[in-house]
Amino acid sequence: MANVIVIGAQWGDEGKGKITDLLSRSADVVVRYQGGVNAGHTIVVKGQTFKLHLIPSGILYPNTDCIIGCGTVIDPQILIAELDQLKELNISTDHLLISETAHVTMPYHRLIDQASEERRGSHKIGTTGRGIGPTYADKSERIGIRVLDLMDPDGLREQLEWTINYKNVILEKLYNLPPLDPGEVIEQYLGYAERLRPHVVDTSLKISDAIVRRRNILFEGAQGTLLDLDHGTYPYVTSSNPVAGGACVGTGVGPTMIDRVIGVSKAYTTRVGEGPFPTELHGELGELLCDRGAEFGTTTGRKRRCGWFDAVIGRYAVRINGMDCMALTKLDVLDELESIQVCVAYEIDGDRSEHFPTSSRKFARCRPIYKTLPGWQVSTTDCRTLEELPQQALDYLKFLAELMEVPIAIVSLGASRDQTIIVEDPIHGPKRALLHPDGTPATLLSA
Ligand code: GDP
Ligand code: IMO
Ligand code: MG
């Protein structure tokens, strides 16, 4: 039995969907614990592509229970579209369970998200416009609608009459938008409720039962460490806690039940939306990474900003998440390059620093200090063992593992499930803390 958290170690889109799908073959339960339909997780199996926003990436395994936990926010319209899409592809969703206490994204959340971004002008965050921030804001303000409210038609009518009239003041007076018709929204959401009702349960109880029965549980993070509300590049973050700690709060599982944390990172860096990004490449190289990596958002289709691997944020992610090992994805995207740069430290206001600064204004002034490594200039997409990798690629991996003091347990060389090298068992291999009890850095890819 092992309970494992998979998190994004950068700014999202690291390939969490691929890695979660891969690890789901030995999981009994896969749980999403935060975020909403701002996420876009891609899985490619035998040439078929699946794009998931809310449904956990374990859904392709019919015997694996999939749970949308209480820390997520649920847009029922998009969730239902996702269920329909999977049904069309003959993928069963009978094993999907939805938390009663997750909060629900309403039409006013989407409208306010988009209107407030417009109002912010040059201060905009570059959100996905899916109403995520306003849904979490209502949760904190204690005026949110939860899934269990949707399941109670009389209660929902009463609650939404009041809330929509309250939100209409904001829509009309602050944003100059037409008001919503409470009756229309109520009927629409009661329809969604009936569709989702068979999936709705007390998921914390289900997970607790699974733990008692010593089942393997995989917690699937959305977004990434640097987008975390508390630990990311605030205010250019999302409104939830993608870090490993969020998995406990977002599912109702105690920290003592967690066995392991796996971080997912690209072999370079991308970011969507606004905010500082020290290793961003603006010229031809950035375009090359974008083209080779097909770096366009799964949810919004926006072009992702691309840059070199940043080991400062890598080390930060290892620390903040208590990461045991790492899955490094998209190594193949670097195949053509003559040389590759890795940011080993920052220069901040004339001083060298190896630490991620807590202030975003300071972070915006960080200049990367690079180490240049030779490229390998051959295709790696068909490699299935470390021995098959060109020496320069192996050296690159060793360099990153040593720099971040974390073993690389998985290397991904293509979008497909099989384009993967398992360096060591990421779930049952030694824990990072046990690798070097005397404080010496982890060497190589585990050894
Ligand atoms: P997530 O949000 O972390 O699940 O990542 P996304 O699915 O949004 O973005 C990752 C993209 O890279 C998807 O299109 C994946 O199919 C693709 N991908 C994942 N791993 C690899 C890899 O090793 N190589 C390449 N070329 N593509 C990959
Ligand atoms: P996955 O799970 C990459 C970014 C947005 C924006 C900021 C806030 O696929 O990795 P929000 O709509 O959440 O209020 O937007 O966060 N963002 C993501 N970037 N991958 C994601 O999810 C993201 N979800 C949100 O671009 O900068
Ligand atoms: Mg994504």
Short mmCIF file of C-alpha atoms and ligand atoms in Angstrom, two decimals:
data_model
loop_
_atom_site.label_atom_id
_atom_site.label_comp_id
_atom_site.label_asym_id
_atom_site.label_seq_id
_atom_site.Cartn_x
_atom_site.Cartn_y
_atom_site.Cartn_z
CA MET A 1 0.00 0.00 0.00
CA ALA A 2 1.28 3.49 -0.83
CA ASN A 3 -0.44 6.84 -0.90
CA VAL A 4 1.30 9.09 -3.37
CA ILE A 5 0.93 12.75 -4.31
CA VAL A 6 1.81 13.91 -7.84
CA ILE A 7 2.44 17.65 -8.08
CA GLY A 8 3.56 20.15 -10.71
CA ALA A 9 7.00 21.53 -9.84
CA GLN A 10 6.89 24.59 -12.11
CA TRP A 11 4.07 26.84 -13.45
CA GLY A 12 1.72 24.05 -14.55
CA ASP A 13 1.49 21.97 -17.73
CA GLU A 14 4.50 19.89 -16.71
CA GLY A 15 2.87 16.69 -17.95
CA LYS A 16 1.03 15.73 -14.73
CA GLY A 17 -1.74 14.11 -16.80
CA LYS A 18 0.69 11.78 -18.56
CA ILE A 19 2.51 10.84 -15.35
CA THR A 20 -0.71 10.36 -13.34
CA ASP A 21 -2.12 8.12 -16.08
CA LEU A 22 1.11 6.14 -16.11
CA LEU A 23 1.12 5.64 -12.33
CA SER A 24 -2.63 4.92 -12.23
CA ARG A 25 -2.04 1.39 -13.45
CA SER A 26 -0.95 0.49 -9.92
CA ALA A 27 -3.45 2.74 -8.12
CA ASP A 28 -6.86 1.77 -6.75
CA VAL A 29 -8.06 5.34 -6.32
CA VAL A 30 -7.03 8.57 -8.11
CA VAL A 31 -8.10 11.86 -6.52
CA ARG A 32 -8.04 15.49 -7.72
CA TYR A 33 -7.66 17.74 -4.67
CA GLN A 34 -7.68 21.36 -5.89
CA GLY A 35 -8.26 23.62 -8.86
CA GLY A 36 -11.09 23.38 -11.32
CA VAL A 37 -11.54 23.57 -15.05
CA ASN A 38 -8.58 25.92 -15.31
CA ALA A 39 -6.58 22.67 -15.49
CA GLY A 40 -5.99 20.84 -18.73
CA HIS A 41 -4.35 17.43 -18.40
CA THR A 42 -3.46 15.52 -21.56
CA ILE A 43 -3.11 11.77 -21.88
CA VAL A 44 -2.05 10.05 -25.09
CA VAL A 45 -2.57 6.31 -25.40
CA LYS A 46 -2.04 4.39 -28.64
CA GLY A 47 -2.41 7.54 -30.72
CA GLN A 48 -5.63 8.64 -29.02
CA THR A 49 -5.55 11.94 -27.12
CA PHE A 50 -7.67 12.65 -24.02
CA LYS A 51 -7.88 16.17 -22.59
CA LEU A 52 -9.23 16.29 -19.05
CA HIS A 53 -10.11 19.37 -17.00
CA LEU A 54 -11.72 18.06 -13.83
CA ILE A 55 -11.93 14.31 -14.17
CA PRO A 56 -8.85 12.64 -12.65
CA SER A 57 -6.29 11.22 -15.07
CA GLY A 58 -6.92 7.68 -13.76
CA ILE A 59 -10.27 7.53 -15.57
CA LEU A 60 -8.94 5.36 -18.41
CA TYR A 61 -8.55 2.43 -15.99
CA PRO A 62 -12.04 0.98 -15.42
CA ASN A 63 -11.15 -0.62 -12.09
CA THR A 64 -9.63 2.52 -10.57
CA ASP A 65 -12.00 4.73 -8.58
CA CYS A 66 -11.70 8.38 -9.56
CA ILE A 67 -12.60 11.08 -7.07
CA ILE A 68 -13.05 14.84 -7.41
CA GLY A 69 -12.21 15.97 -3.88
CA CYS A 70 -13.63 18.73 -1.68
CA GLY A 71 -10.78 21.15 -2.38
CA THR A 72 -11.67 21.44 -6.05
CA VAL A 73 -14.18 23.85 -7.58
CA ILE A 74 -16.65 22.30 -9.98
CA ASP A 75 -18.12 23.83 -13.11
CA PRO A 76 -20.99 21.39 -13.74
CA GLN A 77 -21.47 22.43 -17.34
CA ILE A 78 -17.90 21.64 -18.30
CA LEU A 79 -17.82 18.51 -16.12
CA ILE A 80 -20.93 17.16 -17.88
CA ALA A 81 -19.40 17.95 -21.29
CA GLU A 82 -16.32 16.00 -20.18
CA LEU A 83 -18.46 13.04 -19.09
CA ASP A 84 -20.26 13.10 -22.46
CA GLN A 85 -17.00 13.24 -24.36
CA LEU A 86 -15.60 10.21 -22.53
CA LYS A 87 -18.85 8.30 -23.10
CA GLU A 88 -18.55 8.97 -26.83
CA LEU A 89 -15.07 7.44 -26.69
CA ASN A 90 -16.48 4.38 -24.88
CA ILE A 91 -14.67 5.22 -21.65
CA SER A 92 -16.75 4.34 -18.60
CA THR A 93 -17.24 7.08 -16.00
CA ASP A 94 -19.34 4.97 -13.62
CA HIS A 95 -16.36 4.90 -11.25
CA LEU A 96 -16.26 8.69 -10.89
CA LEU A 97 -17.21 10.14 -7.49
CA ILE A 98 -17.73 13.82 -6.69
CA SER A 99 -17.33 15.40 -3.25
CA GLU A 100 -20.49 16.80 -1.67
CA THR A 101 -18.54 19.65 -0.16
CA ALA A 102 -16.67 20.86 -3.25
CA HIS A 103 -17.71 24.36 -4.29
CA VAL A 104 -19.57 25.04 -7.52
CA THR A 105 -18.61 27.57 -10.18
CA MET A 106 -21.64 29.66 -11.17
CA PRO A 107 -22.17 31.86 -14.26
CA TYR A 108 -21.50 35.00 -12.19
CA HIS A 109 -18.07 33.64 -11.24
CA ARG A 110 -17.05 33.36 -14.88
CA LEU A 111 -18.46 36.82 -15.70
CA ILE A 112 -16.70 38.43 -12.74
CA ASP A 113 -13.39 36.65 -13.51
CA GLN A 114 -13.42 37.97 -17.08
CA ALA A 115 -14.68 41.46 -16.24
CA SER A 116 -12.21 41.95 -13.39
CA GLU A 117 -9.32 40.91 -15.61
CA GLU A 118 -10.39 43.53 -18.13
CA ARG A 119 -10.70 46.14 -15.38
CA ARG A 120 -7.20 45.36 -14.11
CA GLY A 121 -5.72 46.37 -17.49
CA SER A 122 -1.94 46.15 -17.33
CA HIS A 123 -2.25 44.60 -13.82
CA LYS A 124 -4.15 41.59 -15.12
CA ILE A 125 -3.16 38.10 -13.99
CA GLY A 126 -3.90 36.38 -17.29
CA THR A 127 -6.39 33.95 -15.74
CA THR A 128 -8.07 31.21 -17.71
CA GLY A 129 -11.32 33.18 -17.39
CA ARG A 130 -13.04 30.09 -16.02
CA GLY A 131 -14.28 31.72 -12.80
CA ILE A 132 -11.79 29.94 -10.55
CA GLY A 133 -10.66 32.92 -8.41
CA PRO A 134 -14.23 34.21 -7.78
CA THR A 135 -15.43 30.69 -6.84
CA TYR A 136 -12.67 30.31 -4.23
CA ALA A 137 -13.28 33.91 -3.07
CA ASP A 138 -16.94 33.07 -2.36
CA LYS A 139 -15.84 29.94 -0.52
CA SER A 140 -13.67 32.10 1.77
CA GLU A 141 -16.41 34.74 2.06
CA ARG A 142 -18.78 31.92 3.07
CA ILE A 143 -21.34 32.64 0.36
CA GLY A 144 -20.38 29.74 -1.92
CA ILE A 145 -22.69 27.10 -3.35
CA ARG A 146 -21.54 23.56 -2.62
CA VAL A 147 -22.36 20.35 -4.46
CA LEU A 148 -24.62 19.28 -1.59
CA ASP A 149 -26.59 22.52 -2.02
CA LEU A 150 -27.17 21.59 -5.68
CA MET A 151 -28.67 18.29 -4.51
CA ASP A 152 -31.39 20.07 -2.48
CA PRO A 153 -33.75 21.85 -4.92
CA ASP A 154 -35.71 23.90 -2.33
CA GLY A 155 -32.58 24.97 -0.47
CA LEU A 156 -30.84 25.81 -3.75
CA ARG A 157 -33.73 28.00 -4.93
CA GLU A 158 -33.65 29.99 -1.71
CA GLN A 159 -29.85 30.29 -1.61
CA LEU A 160 -29.46 31.25 -5.27
CA GLU A 161 -32.29 33.85 -5.24
CA TRP A 162 -30.35 35.73 -2.58
CA THR A 163 -26.87 35.17 -4.03
CA ILE A 164 -27.76 36.08 -7.61
CA ASN A 165 -29.48 39.27 -6.52
CA TYR A 166 -26.35 40.13 -4.51
CA LYS A 167 -24.04 39.33 -7.46
CA ASN A 168 -26.27 41.29 -9.84
CA VAL A 169 -25.42 44.45 -7.91
CA ILE A 170 -21.74 43.75 -8.59
CA LEU A 171 -22.32 42.84 -12.23
CA GLU A 172 -24.42 45.93 -12.93
CA LYS A 173 -22.86 48.59 -10.74
CA LEU A 174 -19.20 47.61 -10.82
CA TYR A 175 -18.84 46.03 -14.24
CA ASN A 176 -21.70 47.57 -16.18
CA LEU A 177 -22.94 44.13 -17.23
CA PRO A 178 -26.56 42.97 -17.61
CA PRO A 179 -27.99 41.17 -14.56
CA LEU A 180 -28.53 37.41 -14.46
CA ASP A 181 -32.04 35.98 -14.26
CA PRO A 182 -32.15 33.97 -10.99
CA GLY A 183 -34.96 31.69 -12.24
CA GLU A 184 -33.04 30.79 -15.39
CA VAL A 185 -29.81 30.00 -13.54
CA ILE A 186 -31.69 27.96 -10.90
CA GLU A 187 -33.41 25.79 -13.53
CA GLN A 188 -30.16 25.31 -15.43
CA TYR A 189 -28.29 24.19 -12.29
CA LEU A 190 -31.12 21.93 -11.11
CA GLY A 191 -30.76 20.16 -14.45
CA TYR A 192 -27.01 19.74 -13.91
CA ALA A 193 -27.71 18.45 -10.39
CA GLU A 194 -29.85 15.58 -11.65
CA ARG A 195 -27.16 14.58 -14.11
CA LEU A 196 -24.41 14.59 -11.46
CA ARG A 197 -26.45 13.14 -8.56
CA PRO A 198 -25.42 9.47 -9.08
CA HIS A 199 -21.75 10.45 -8.67
CA VAL A 200 -22.12 12.59 -5.52
CA VAL A 201 -20.98 11.10 -2.18
CA ASP A 202 -19.02 11.91 0.97
CA THR A 203 -15.68 11.34 -0.74
CA SER A 204 -13.64 11.82 2.44
CA LEU A 205 -15.36 8.73 3.84
CA LYS A 206 -14.65 6.80 0.63
CA ILE A 207 -10.97 7.73 0.75
CA SER A 208 -10.76 6.88 4.43
CA ASP A 209 -12.32 3.44 3.71
CA ALA A 210 -9.78 2.90 0.94
CA ILE A 211 -6.94 3.79 3.31
CA VAL A 212 -8.22 1.35 5.94
CA ARG A 213 -8.41 -1.37 3.28
CA ARG A 214 -4.80 -0.53 2.36
CA ARG A 215 -5.60 0.45 -1.21
CA ASN A 216 -3.14 2.53 -3.26
CA ILE A 217 -4.24 6.14 -3.54
CA LEU A 218 -2.83 8.63 -6.03
CA PHE A 219 -3.46 12.33 -5.41
CA GLU A 220 -3.30 14.31 -8.67
CA GLY A 221 -2.30 17.94 -8.38
CA ALA A 222 -3.40 20.54 -10.89
CA GLN A 223 -1.46 23.73 -11.78
CA GLY A 224 2.00 23.87 -10.17
CA THR A 225 4.07 24.95 -7.18
CA LEU A 226 4.82 28.43 -8.55
CA LEU A 227 1.09 29.00 -9.11
CA ASP A 228 0.27 28.15 -5.48
CA LEU A 229 -1.74 30.84 -3.69
CA ASP A 230 0.60 30.83 -0.67
CA HIS A 231 3.91 29.64 -2.09
CA GLY A 232 3.86 30.82 -5.71
CA THR A 233 4.62 34.07 -7.49
CA TYR A 234 1.76 35.98 -5.82
CA PRO A 235 -0.28 37.76 -7.15
CA TYR A 236 0.39 35.92 -10.44
CA VAL A 237 -0.95 32.65 -9.10
CA THR A 238 -4.12 30.62 -9.04
CA SER A 239 -6.52 30.67 -6.08
CA SER A 240 -5.86 27.21 -4.63
CA ASN A 241 -2.98 25.19 -3.14
CA PRO A 242 -1.45 22.92 -5.78
CA VAL A 243 1.47 22.03 -3.47
CA ALA A 244 1.59 18.61 -1.83
CA GLY A 245 0.19 19.98 1.45
CA GLY A 246 -2.98 20.90 -0.44
CA ALA A 247 -3.72 17.22 -1.04
CA CYS A 248 -4.54 16.63 2.65
CA VAL A 249 -6.79 19.67 3.02
CA GLY A 250 -8.41 19.12 -0.37
CA THR A 251 -9.43 15.53 0.34
CA GLY A 252 -9.77 15.21 4.10
CA VAL A 253 -6.79 12.90 4.57
CA GLY A 254 -4.35 13.33 7.45
CA PRO A 255 -0.67 14.02 6.62
CA THR A 256 0.39 10.81 8.39
CA MET A 257 -1.34 8.85 5.62
CA ILE A 258 0.91 10.17 2.85
CA ASP A 259 3.83 7.95 1.85
CA ARG A 260 5.45 9.80 -0.99
CA VAL A 261 5.52 12.95 -3.14
CA ILE A 262 6.48 12.88 -6.82
CA GLY A 263 7.19 16.18 -8.58
CA VAL A 264 6.66 16.58 -12.31
CA SER A 265 8.88 19.00 -14.18
CA LYS A 266 9.63 19.72 -17.81
CA ALA A 267 13.22 19.54 -19.04
CA TYR A 268 12.79 23.28 -19.69
CA THR A 269 10.22 25.78 -18.35
CA THR A 270 6.90 27.18 -19.55
CA ARG A 271 4.39 29.61 -18.14
CA VAL A 272 0.94 30.75 -19.32
CA GLY A 273 -0.48 34.09 -18.27
CA GLU A 274 1.29 37.07 -16.73
CA GLY A 275 4.02 37.26 -14.07
CA PRO A 276 7.80 37.15 -13.79
CA PHE A 277 9.73 34.33 -15.49
CA PRO A 278 13.52 34.84 -15.22
CA THR A 279 14.61 32.19 -17.76
CA GLU A 280 12.06 33.17 -20.43
CA LEU A 281 13.43 33.13 -23.99
CA HIS A 282 12.02 35.81 -26.25
CA GLY A 283 13.74 35.13 -29.55
CA GLU A 284 14.14 32.23 -31.95
CA LEU A 285 15.03 29.73 -29.22
CA GLY A 286 11.79 30.41 -27.37
CA GLU A 287 9.87 29.85 -30.61
CA LEU A 288 11.77 26.63 -31.23
CA LEU A 289 10.86 25.24 -27.79
CA CYS A 290 7.27 26.34 -28.31
CA ASP A 291 7.08 24.61 -31.72
CA ARG A 292 8.85 21.41 -30.74
CA GLY A 293 6.97 21.19 -27.44
CA ALA A 294 3.60 22.15 -29.02
CA GLU A 295 3.32 24.65 -26.19
CA PHE A 296 -0.25 25.83 -26.50
CA GLY A 297 -2.59 25.71 -23.49
CA THR A 298 -4.85 22.66 -23.18
CA THR A 299 -7.64 24.78 -21.68
CA THR A 300 -7.42 28.18 -23.38
CA GLY A 301 -5.25 27.47 -26.43
CA ARG A 302 -2.97 30.34 -25.39
CA LYS A 303 0.66 30.19 -26.47
CA ARG A 304 2.85 29.22 -23.50
CA ARG A 305 5.90 31.33 -22.73
CA CYS A 306 9.03 29.14 -22.94
CA GLY A 307 12.47 29.30 -21.32
CA TRP A 308 15.41 27.31 -19.97
CA PHE A 309 15.22 24.97 -16.99
CA ASP A 310 15.37 26.91 -13.74
CA ALA A 311 17.01 24.90 -10.96
CA VAL A 312 16.37 27.65 -8.39
CA ILE A 313 12.62 27.13 -8.64
CA GLY A 314 13.30 23.41 -9.00
CA ARG A 315 15.05 23.29 -5.62
CA TYR A 316 12.32 25.46 -4.14
CA ALA A 317 9.68 22.99 -5.37
CA VAL A 318 11.65 20.08 -3.86
CA ARG A 319 11.60 21.86 -0.50
CA ILE A 320 8.04 23.18 -0.47
CA ASN A 321 6.58 19.83 -1.49
CA GLY A 322 8.93 17.53 0.41
CA MET A 323 9.50 15.85 -2.93
CA ASP A 324 10.88 12.29 -2.88
CA CYS A 325 11.65 12.01 -6.56
CA MET A 326 10.99 13.70 -9.84
CA ALA A 327 9.45 12.81 -13.19
CA LEU A 328 11.24 14.81 -15.88
CA THR A 329 9.13 15.27 -19.02
CA LYS A 330 9.66 16.50 -22.57
CA LEU A 331 13.38 15.73 -22.70
CA ASP A 332 12.82 14.99 -26.42
CA VAL A 333 11.93 18.65 -27.04
CA LEU A 334 15.62 19.50 -26.48
CA ASP A 335 16.83 16.86 -28.98
CA GLU A 336 17.85 19.29 -31.74
CA LEU A 337 19.72 21.81 -29.64
CA GLU A 338 23.45 22.31 -29.99
CA SER A 339 23.78 23.52 -26.41
CA ILE A 340 21.42 23.82 -23.46
CA GLN A 341 21.41 26.30 -20.62
CA VAL A 342 20.36 25.67 -17.04
CA CYS A 343 19.77 28.45 -14.53
CA VAL A 344 21.82 27.51 -11.45
CA ALA A 345 21.35 30.72 -9.45
CA TYR A 346 20.05 34.29 -9.75
CA GLU A 347 21.71 37.62 -9.65
CA ILE A 348 19.45 39.92 -7.61
CA ASP A 349 20.41 43.59 -7.35
CA GLY A 350 24.09 42.70 -7.85
CA ASP A 351 24.16 39.74 -5.41
CA ARG A 352 24.17 36.04 -6.21
CA SER A 353 21.37 33.99 -4.69
CA GLU A 354 20.46 30.35 -4.88
CA HIS A 355 17.07 30.87 -3.27
CA PHE A 356 13.67 31.75 -4.68
CA PRO A 357 12.76 35.20 -3.30
CA THR A 358 9.42 35.58 -1.52
CA SER A 359 8.69 38.96 -3.15
CA SER A 360 7.41 38.88 -6.72
CA ARG A 361 8.82 42.36 -7.32
CA LYS A 362 12.23 41.05 -6.32
CA PHE A 363 11.66 37.92 -8.41
CA ALA A 364 11.00 40.16 -11.43
CA ARG A 365 14.48 41.66 -10.94
CA CYS A 366 16.24 38.26 -10.84
CA ARG A 367 18.68 37.65 -13.66
CA PRO A 368 19.52 34.00 -14.34
CA ILE A 369 23.08 32.76 -13.95
CA TYR A 370 23.49 29.96 -16.46
CA LYS A 371 25.63 26.89 -16.84
CA THR A 372 25.87 25.74 -20.46
CA LEU A 373 25.78 22.05 -21.30
CA PRO A 374 26.30 20.41 -24.68
CA GLY A 375 23.21 19.16 -26.54
CA TRP A 376 22.97 15.65 -28.04
CA GLN A 377 21.39 16.40 -31.42
CA VAL A 378 19.87 12.95 -31.95
CA SER A 379 16.32 11.79 -31.37
CA THR A 380 15.56 10.32 -27.95
CA THR A 381 11.88 9.56 -28.55
CA ASP A 382 12.48 5.82 -29.03
CA CYS A 383 14.77 5.35 -26.01
CA ARG A 384 13.28 3.10 -23.34
CA THR A 385 16.26 2.65 -21.01
CA LEU A 386 18.88 5.04 -19.65
CA GLU A 387 21.56 3.08 -21.52
CA GLU A 388 19.93 3.96 -24.85
CA LEU A 389 20.16 7.71 -24.15
CA PRO A 390 23.03 9.68 -25.70
CA GLN A 391 25.74 10.46 -23.14
CA GLN A 392 25.02 14.22 -23.25
CA ALA A 393 21.35 13.61 -22.40
CA LEU A 394 22.34 11.39 -19.51
CA ASP A 395 24.79 14.07 -18.33
CA TYR A 396 22.00 16.65 -18.52
CA LEU A 397 19.75 14.49 -16.32
CA LYS A 398 22.54 13.84 -13.82
CA PHE A 399 23.30 17.54 -13.67
CA LEU A 400 19.67 18.42 -12.90
CA ALA A 401 19.31 15.66 -10.28
CA GLU A 402 22.48 16.78 -8.50
CA LEU A 403 21.55 20.44 -8.68
CA MET A 404 18.11 19.85 -7.21
CA GLU A 405 19.26 17.13 -4.84
CA VAL A 406 16.43 14.86 -5.89
CA PRO A 407 16.52 11.60 -7.83
CA ILE A 408 14.88 11.51 -11.25
CA ALA A 409 12.77 8.37 -11.19
CA ILE A 410 10.93 8.82 -14.49
CA VAL A 411 12.07 10.34 -17.78
CA SER A 412 9.46 11.14 -20.41
CA LEU A 413 10.43 11.36 -24.08
CA GLY A 414 7.12 11.86 -25.83
CA ALA A 415 3.44 12.41 -25.11
CA SER A 416 2.53 8.75 -25.40
CA ARG A 417 2.16 6.49 -22.34
CA ASP A 418 4.93 4.20 -23.60
CA GLN A 419 7.46 6.95 -24.40
CA THR A 420 8.86 6.70 -20.92
CA ILE A 421 11.93 5.47 -19.06
CA ILE A 422 11.29 4.21 -15.52
CA VAL A 423 14.66 4.77 -13.86
CA GLU A 424 13.55 3.45 -10.50
CA ASP A 425 10.20 2.57 -8.94
CA PRO A 426 8.86 6.03 -8.06
CA ILE A 427 6.40 4.62 -5.54
CA HIS A 428 8.37 1.95 -3.73
CA GLY A 429 11.93 3.22 -4.24
CA PRO A 430 13.82 4.75 -1.30
CA LYS A 431 12.48 7.98 0.14
CA ARG A 432 14.60 11.04 -0.61
CA ALA A 433 15.18 11.82 3.05
CA LEU A 434 16.65 8.35 3.50
CA LEU A 435 18.95 8.64 0.52
CA HIS A 436 21.45 10.87 2.21
CA PRO A 437 21.03 10.83 5.99
CA ASP A 438 24.42 12.51 6.45
CA GLY A 439 23.26 15.51 4.45
CA THR A 440 25.34 14.78 1.37
CA PRO A 441 23.47 15.59 -1.82
CA ALA A 442 21.67 12.87 -3.73
CA THR A 443 23.91 11.83 -6.54
CA LEU A 444 22.76 10.99 -9.99
CA LEU A 445 19.38 9.67 -10.95
CA SER A 446 19.02 7.85 -7.63
CA ALA A 447 22.19 5.84 -7.17
P1 GDP B 1 -0.44 18.93 -17.37
O1 GDP B 1 -1.37 20.08 -17.23
O2 GDP B 1 0.68 18.99 -16.38
O3 GDP B 1 -1.13 17.60 -17.36
O4 GDP B 1 0.23 19.08 -18.82
P2 GDP B 1 -0.53 19.41 -20.19
O5 GDP B 1 -1.25 18.19 -20.63
O6 GDP B 1 -1.30 20.67 -20.08
O7 GDP B 1 0.69 19.75 -21.11
C1 GDP B 1 1.72 18.84 -21.36
C2 GDP B 1 1.76 18.58 -22.88
O8 GDP B 1 2.94 17.90 -23.21
C3 GDP B 1 0.63 17.68 -23.36
O9 GDP B 1 0.27 18.03 -24.67
C4 GDP B 1 1.25 16.30 -23.33
O10 GDP B 1 0.65 15.38 -24.24
C5 GDP B 1 2.67 16.61 -23.75
N1 GDP B 1 3.70 15.75 -23.20
C6 GDP B 1 3.78 15.14 -21.97
N2 GDP B 1 4.96 14.53 -21.82
C7 GDP B 1 5.66 14.73 -22.95
C8 GDP B 1 6.98 14.38 -23.38
O11 GDP B 1 7.76 13.75 -22.66
N3 GDP B 1 7.36 14.80 -24.62
C9 GDP B 1 6.54 15.53 -25.43
N4 GDP B 1 7.00 15.91 -26.62
N5 GDP B 1 5.29 15.88 -25.06
C10 GDP B 1 4.87 15.50 -23.83
P1 IMO B 2 -2.67 22.56 -15.34
O1 IMO B 2 -3.33 21.75 -14.27
C1 IMO B 2 -0.86 26.36 -16.48
C2 IMO B 2 -2.57 29.97 -14.68
C3 IMO B 2 -3.28 30.95 -15.59
C4 IMO B 2 -2.98 32.24 -14.86
C5 IMO B 2 -3.06 31.84 -13.39
C6 IMO B 2 -4.40 32.14 -12.72
O2 IMO B 2 -3.09 22.20 -16.71
O3 IMO B 2 -1.18 22.58 -15.15
P2 IMO B 2 -6.79 30.99 -12.89
O4 IMO B 2 -7.71 30.78 -14.05
O5 IMO B 2 -6.39 29.72 -12.22
O6 IMO B 2 -7.30 32.00 -11.91
O7 IMO B 2 -5.46 31.63 -13.54
O8 IMO B 2 -2.81 30.44 -13.36
N1 IMO B 2 -3.07 28.58 -14.74
C7 IMO B 2 -2.41 27.57 -15.34
N2 IMO B 2 -1.27 27.57 -16.05
N3 IMO B 2 -1.51 25.21 -16.24
C8 IMO B 2 -2.65 25.19 -15.51
O9 IMO B 2 -3.24 24.04 -15.11
C9 IMO B 2 -3.18 26.42 -15.05
N4 IMO B 2 -4.28 26.77 -14.34
C10 IMO B 2 -4.18 28.09 -14.15
O10 IMO B 2 -2.75 30.94 -16.88
O11 IMO B 2 -1.65 32.64 -15.11
MG MG B 3 -2.20 21.61 -18.42
#
